[in-house]
Amino acid sequence: PSDVPPIVVEVSATNDFRIGDRRLDARSIKPTVIRMLAEEPEASIVVQAHKRSTTRAVIQAVDGVRAATGQGALPPSVVVVE
């Protein structure tokens, strides 16, 4: 098991995106994840979706992560929270 903390892409109840303290739009997820993976290549990626977030917003987050990690990568884990 890696001691590297995961990269968490949060989707809020109002469909806002956040990675750490940084608020993002959907187009910024890919370059942000690419930069973070360059710094910590062993990091896993989690999309943390609020239960009131829309399916569209969650898919945008997952698509941004998948675009950053490439075709051969495993999809990110998706966790739904209250």
mmCIF file of C-alpha atoms in Angstrom:
data_model
loop_
_atom_site.group_PDB
_atom_site.id
_atom_site.type_symbol
_atom_site.label_atom_id
_atom_site.label_comp_id
_atom_site.label_asym_id
_atom_site.label_seq_id
_atom_site.Cartn_x
_atom_site.Cartn_y
_atom_site.Cartn_z
ATOM 1 C CA PRO A 1 0.000 0.000 0.000
ATOM 2 C CA SER A 2 1.182 3.465 -0.871
ATOM 3 C CA ASP A 3 1.594 6.174 1.743
ATOM 4 C CA VAL A 4 0.815 8.770 -0.922
ATOM 5 C CA PRO A 5 -2.553 10.428 -0.221
ATOM 6 C CA PRO A 6 -5.108 10.169 -3.012
ATOM 7 C CA ILE A 7 -6.037 13.021 -5.311
ATOM 8 C CA VAL A 8 -9.645 13.791 -4.391
ATOM 9 C CA VAL A 9 -11.875 15.502 -6.948
ATOM 10 C CA GLU A 10 -14.910 16.731 -5.023
ATOM 11 C CA VAL A 11 -18.315 17.375 -6.599
ATOM 12 C CA SER A 12 -20.491 19.446 -4.250
ATOM 13 C CA ALA A 13 -24.246 19.430 -3.760
ATOM 14 C CA THR A 14 -24.340 22.483 -6.044
ATOM 15 C CA ASN A 15 -22.188 20.737 -8.704
ATOM 16 C CA ASP A 16 -19.054 22.749 -8.006
ATOM 17 C CA PHE A 17 -15.699 21.004 -8.472
ATOM 18 C CA ARG A 18 -12.823 21.197 -6.013
ATOM 19 C CA ILE A 19 -9.428 19.578 -5.636
ATOM 20 C CA GLY A 20 -8.008 20.395 -2.225
ATOM 21 C CA ASP A 21 -8.602 24.074 -1.555
ATOM 22 C CA ARG A 22 -8.879 24.925 -5.245
ATOM 23 C CA ARG A 23 -12.270 25.458 -6.862
ATOM 24 C CA LEU A 24 -12.307 24.393 -10.530
ATOM 25 C CA ASP A 25 -14.551 24.328 -13.553
ATOM 26 C CA ALA A 26 -14.951 21.044 -15.434
ATOM 27 C CA ARG A 27 -12.328 21.997 -18.060
ATOM 28 C CA SER A 28 -9.682 22.530 -15.363
ATOM 29 C CA ILE A 29 -9.917 19.022 -13.898
ATOM 30 C CA LYS A 30 -7.731 17.387 -16.572
ATOM 31 C CA PRO A 31 -4.744 19.791 -16.410
ATOM 32 C CA THR A 32 -4.902 19.935 -12.614
ATOM 33 C CA VAL A 33 -4.859 16.135 -12.294
ATOM 34 C CA ILE A 34 -2.028 15.891 -14.855
ATOM 35 C CA ARG A 35 0.050 18.358 -12.817
ATOM 36 C CA MET A 36 -0.693 16.580 -9.539
ATOM 37 C CA LEU A 37 0.182 13.161 -11.011
ATOM 38 C CA ALA A 38 3.457 14.583 -12.330
ATOM 39 C CA GLU A 39 4.272 15.540 -8.723
ATOM 40 C CA GLU A 40 2.982 12.251 -7.209
ATOM 41 C CA PRO A 41 2.792 9.539 -9.904
ATOM 42 C CA GLU A 42 1.778 6.859 -7.384
ATOM 43 C CA ALA A 43 -1.303 8.761 -6.180
ATOM 44 C CA SER A 44 -4.685 7.143 -6.665
ATOM 45 C CA ILE A 45 -7.628 9.288 -7.714
ATOM 46 C CA VAL A 46 -11.037 9.464 -6.060
ATOM 47 C CA VAL A 47 -14.103 11.359 -7.268
ATOM 48 C CA GLN A 48 -16.068 12.258 -4.129
ATOM 49 C CA ALA A 49 -19.619 13.188 -5.100
ATOM 50 C CA HIS A 50 -22.233 14.697 -2.790
ATOM 51 C CA LYS A 51 -25.450 12.698 -2.892
ATOM 52 C CA ARG A 52 -27.289 15.750 -4.285
ATOM 53 C CA SER A 53 -24.792 16.339 -7.101
ATOM 54 C CA THR A 54 -26.088 15.604 -10.581
ATOM 55 C CA THR A 55 -25.070 12.603 -12.627
ATOM 56 C CA ARG A 56 -23.849 15.019 -15.309
ATOM 57 C CA ALA A 57 -21.446 16.730 -12.885
ATOM 58 C CA VAL A 58 -20.079 13.398 -11.658
ATOM 59 C CA ILE A 59 -19.555 12.224 -15.241
ATOM 60 C CA GLN A 60 -17.751 15.488 -16.056
ATOM 61 C CA ALA A 61 -15.414 14.866 -13.115
ATOM 62 C CA VAL A 62 -14.786 11.236 -14.120
ATOM 63 C CA ASP A 63 -14.241 12.245 -17.759
ATOM 64 C CA GLY A 64 -11.711 14.896 -16.698
ATOM 65 C CA VAL A 65 -9.807 12.342 -14.616
ATOM 66 C CA ARG A 66 -9.872 9.734 -17.389
ATOM 67 C CA ALA A 67 -8.631 12.303 -19.914
ATOM 68 C CA ALA A 68 -5.742 13.086 -17.560
ATOM 69 C CA THR A 69 -4.767 9.475 -16.921
ATOM 70 C CA GLY A 70 -5.076 8.058 -20.434
ATOM 71 C CA GLN A 71 -6.954 5.195 -22.002
ATOM 72 C CA GLY A 72 -5.109 2.333 -20.307
ATOM 73 C CA ALA A 73 -5.589 3.579 -16.760
ATOM 74 C CA LEU A 74 -8.141 2.249 -14.337
ATOM 75 C CA PRO A 75 -11.113 4.570 -13.846
ATOM 76 C CA PRO A 76 -11.133 6.600 -10.642
ATOM 77 C CA SER A 77 -13.016 5.360 -7.603
ATOM 78 C CA VAL A 78 -16.307 7.187 -7.083
ATOM 79 C CA VAL A 79 -17.527 7.750 -3.539
ATOM 80 C CA VAL A 80 -20.920 9.292 -2.698
ATOM 81 C CA VAL A 81 -21.102 11.328 0.511
ATOM 82 C CA GLU A 82 -23.718 13.319 2.366
#
